[in-house]
Amino acid sequence: MKWKWHIYYSVEVLFALLTCFVIYYAFCRREQSDLVFVIFNLYALLAVILSLILVVRVDRTQQRRKQSTRKRLAHLTENLSSPALLWSDDFSQVVINEKLTGVTGIAMRDDYDARELVGLFFGMKEMNEADIRRIVMERNLERRCTAPDGTNHELVWVTSSVETDSAGVTTFLSIAADLAELRSIQSELADYSRRLAASEGRYALSMELTDIGILLIEQGNPKLFPSDKLCAMLGLQGTVITVPELEKLVYPADMAVFERHLRNMRESMRAFVGEMHRIELRVRAADGQYHWYSYRFKAKENPETGRLVVGGSVIDISEQKAQEAMIEQLAYVDDVTGMPNRNRLMRMGEELYAGTVEMGTSYWVIVMDIDRFHLINDTCGYAEGNRLLQSFAEVMNAQIKSYGGFAARISGDNFALILRDSGEDDLPDRAVQRVQQMLATKASGTLVNRNLTCSAGYARMPADGDSFEHILEHAEFAVSANKRLGSISRYTSVMHDSIIRESDLEMQLAEAIQRNELVLYYQPKVALETGELIGLEALVRWQHPSGQMISPGVFIPIAEKSHLITQITRFVMNEACRQARQWQKMGLPPIVMSVNVSGTDFYQQNICEQLLATLSRNQLDPRWLEIELTESLALKDIDLTIMQMQQIRAAGIQIAMDDFGTGYSSLSYIQRLPFTMLKMDRSFVLDMETDPVVREIVCSVMRIAKAKRIHTIVEGVEKPEQARLLRLYGCDYIQGYLYGHPMDAAETEAYMRENMTKRKVY
Ligand code: C2E
Ligand code: MG
Ligand code: MG
């Protein structure tokens, strides 16, 4: 800009010279014309005035501009956040900003010489041309500045020229940094980077230790960006992979999930911004095996590119999946048979029930029970029992293969089958019969001679209940209502009512046992020939708190369906032995105490030991104990019955065959059993008087028994005539109201005392 002003001045001078020449010329030629002379003079005067105005104005503008630039620069400098010094090389202008005063303690003062002041900041006394050049040329000029108070400040200067005015004066802006502060920032930075590196190291380490891979998917980019860890996990090479490369690793069955998610991500990545999303997939890992991986991801905008990026962590969850599968297995699969268990059946049933309501479909819910399973468990051991359950499961699975449907093991020996109801009412019966036929062929090993059968009960869904749970319960009721082995019953509402009553009674009975409400009554057994008391049958009664005496005919069948019978037998056995021994100790004539033993208890593996333990506890000789078994019980499993009976006999305990004649067995069959007493059922006595065929039967039985050295007793004898007939036929003993009703202990004791002196013979 400097040259512009030179031209201005040059033009001004030329103009002034020209004007002078014009005035001179006008003066020399004044004689020519007064008018021309006047015009020339006026022009010259005007030119001089105009030149003077021009010069003055240019100078003023220049001054104003200079001042405003200086003001602007000074203002700028004062507001700079770094320590700064504005100065001109003629030292006419020096501005120190507050920050620089703050660092050095040097402020603007009128008594300072500007040159010295600037020199103070740069640690230069003279501030000559060379110094100024050095300041301008040298970037990051490190200088020590000693303030008037004697304090030293290490400063680093960066100086740049801001402007040079028309007079050739250059203004400089020097920005300083406090070296001490800089050093502390540097060390802080170094510290920070060390910490950052450490934390990055920790991050990398934790990533490595936790086996977390990272996968980035960029919007519009066909490549995927796996982290090093992910590459190592999946055995990938390089830093990017393509979708087809990754697809090759995805487990075929999970491909649909993978593709759906990838498509969604690509097409509407924005939908994944914000919340975390998750996919679980099987992917082939570096070891060549398929592993379960979870990819937790969300989309975010990359601030640098403005594009959306999906990023997330990839974790191997195979172990967790295996645990889940194990939990599922434990929760829903029966461990013995590998079939679905009750929980699974309940889930499935509930879903189907909901479907029936919505779609108007119908199903059969069939519950099957392996007959006498507990006997097999007790006598052949649990391993054999489990094998039978597994065989049953095979049969059930074969069923659902041919009929369709769903099968489960719902408890001990209970299995359930759900079949679609296609309108044929005989479908459940046919299905169960098929199971029964197949089961019969499964007898092997120690079960080879056993007749394997199962019973069943069924209900229709949704007609027979208002929920699947109720329908299953009803099918179970139907099973328990079966009277004979191998029966199949359909649930009816009548059945339900009776079962409800029974289950109420069962609960009350359980409480009664706890409260010792069971008592024993004793009924005499008398020798027909002599009228002598030979034994007593212990008959249990339930002394209800209401005062009512409940007959065993009411509660024993219920107890036999549950575990309660075992508790009852234990009580009766112990009490009968104790009483018998007590009476012996009291000097009463020793009698044989008979105790009824139900099938469940008889087939206990250690029944003989239990009996002997009870006897020894009560110090009763085994010969004074007789157990009464029913014919139906013995027929359940003849070989096992024989084995158990032989053990008991060998221990010296007597065995009576109770209720003989009520079953269907032939006498020759029964003869295989080692019992000591045959106890004919009361029904023979009733018909004997009127029916000659019955008389003939009684006669033959007595004969055969005698030949086999088995004692005979007839129960239910009420009349002397009956007694006489039986005596005639060779019967040894009788039991019945004729000789005495069942009596409580006190009455029995009195009876025994009386019998010692008086005997009745008919
Ligand atoms: P049971 O073993 O055949 O017992 C004989 C039943 O016939 C008894 O009925 C007895 O009172 C009854 N009785 C005896 N003589 C006559 C008579 O002359 N006329 C008539 N009408 N009945 C007579 P109770 O005591 O009601 O017992 C019924 C059944 O309950 C018993 O039949 C037995 O099977 C069972 N029971 C009784 N106590 C026990 C027990 O402690 N354990 C087991 N497992 N069952 C028992
Ligand atoms: Mg009996
Ligand atoms: Mg009987």
mmCIF file of N, CA and C and ligand atoms in Angstrom, residues 537 539 596 628 630 657-660 679-682 715 735, ligand 3:
data_model
loop_
_atom_site.group_PDB
_atom_site.id
_atom_site.type_symbol
_atom_site.label_atom_id
_atom_site.label_comp_id
_atom_site.label_asym_id
_atom_site.label_seq_id
_atom_site.Cartn_x
_atom_site.Cartn_y
_atom_site.Cartn_z
ATOM 1 N N GLU A 537 -57.967 -113.531 65.340
ATOM 2 C CA GLU A 537 -57.620 -112.726 64.153
ATOM 3 C C GLU A 537 -57.689 -111.261 64.541
ATOM 4 N N LEU A 539 -58.285 -107.645 63.828
ATOM 5 C CA LEU A 539 -59.036 -106.890 62.811
ATOM 6 C C LEU A 539 -59.017 -105.412 63.198
ATOM 7 N N ASN A 596 -53.816 -109.800 59.074
ATOM 8 C CA ASN A 596 -54.024 -109.708 57.621
ATOM 9 C C ASN A 596 -52.902 -108.871 56.989
ATOM 10 N N GLU A 628 -52.326 -113.721 57.218
ATOM 11 C CA GLU A 628 -53.393 -114.123 56.301
ATOM 12 C C GLU A 628 -53.208 -113.375 54.985
ATOM 13 N N THR A 630 -54.535 -113.093 50.873
ATOM 14 C CA THR A 630 -55.714 -113.445 50.068
ATOM 15 C C THR A 630 -55.297 -114.189 48.810
ATOM 16 N N MET A 657 -54.338 -118.996 53.935
ATOM 17 C CA MET A 657 -54.889 -118.470 52.682
ATOM 18 C C MET A 657 -56.303 -118.000 52.987
ATOM 19 N N ASP A 658 -56.453 -116.666 53.045
ATOM 20 C CA ASP A 658 -57.722 -116.052 53.456
ATOM 21 C C ASP A 658 -58.712 -116.040 52.288
ATOM 22 N N ASP A 659 -59.980 -115.981 52.622
ATOM 23 C CA ASP A 659 -61.054 -115.811 51.613
ATOM 24 C C ASP A 659 -60.987 -116.836 50.490
ATOM 25 N N PHE A 660 -60.534 -118.045 50.844
ATOM 26 C CA PHE A 660 -60.368 -119.039 49.796
ATOM 27 C C PHE A 660 -61.728 -119.334 49.137
ATOM 28 N N LYS A 679 -58.331 -120.971 54.614
ATOM 29 C CA LYS A 679 -59.450 -120.323 55.286
ATOM 30 C C LYS A 679 -60.545 -120.084 54.265
ATOM 31 N N MET A 680 -61.625 -120.923 54.373
ATOM 32 C CA MET A 680 -62.685 -120.831 53.359
ATOM 33 C C MET A 680 -63.554 -119.617 53.594
ATOM 34 N N ASP A 681 -63.975 -119.029 52.526
ATOM 35 C CA ASP A 681 -64.720 -117.779 52.614
ATOM 36 C C ASP A 681 -66.122 -118.017 53.178
ATOM 37 N N ARG A 682 -66.637 -116.989 53.775
ATOM 38 C CA ARG A 682 -67.945 -117.003 54.419
ATOM 39 C C ARG A 682 -69.073 -117.382 53.429
ATOM 40 N N GLU A 715 -64.718 -119.353 57.816
ATOM 41 C CA GLU A 715 -65.110 -118.117 58.514
ATOM 42 C C GLU A 715 -66.571 -117.785 58.229
ATOM 43 N N GLN A 735 -64.429 -119.891 62.585
ATOM 44 C CA GLN A 735 -64.369 -118.497 63.064
ATOM 45 C C GLN A 735 -65.702 -117.888 62.663
HETATM 46 MG MG MG B 3 -61.522 -113.560 55.220
#
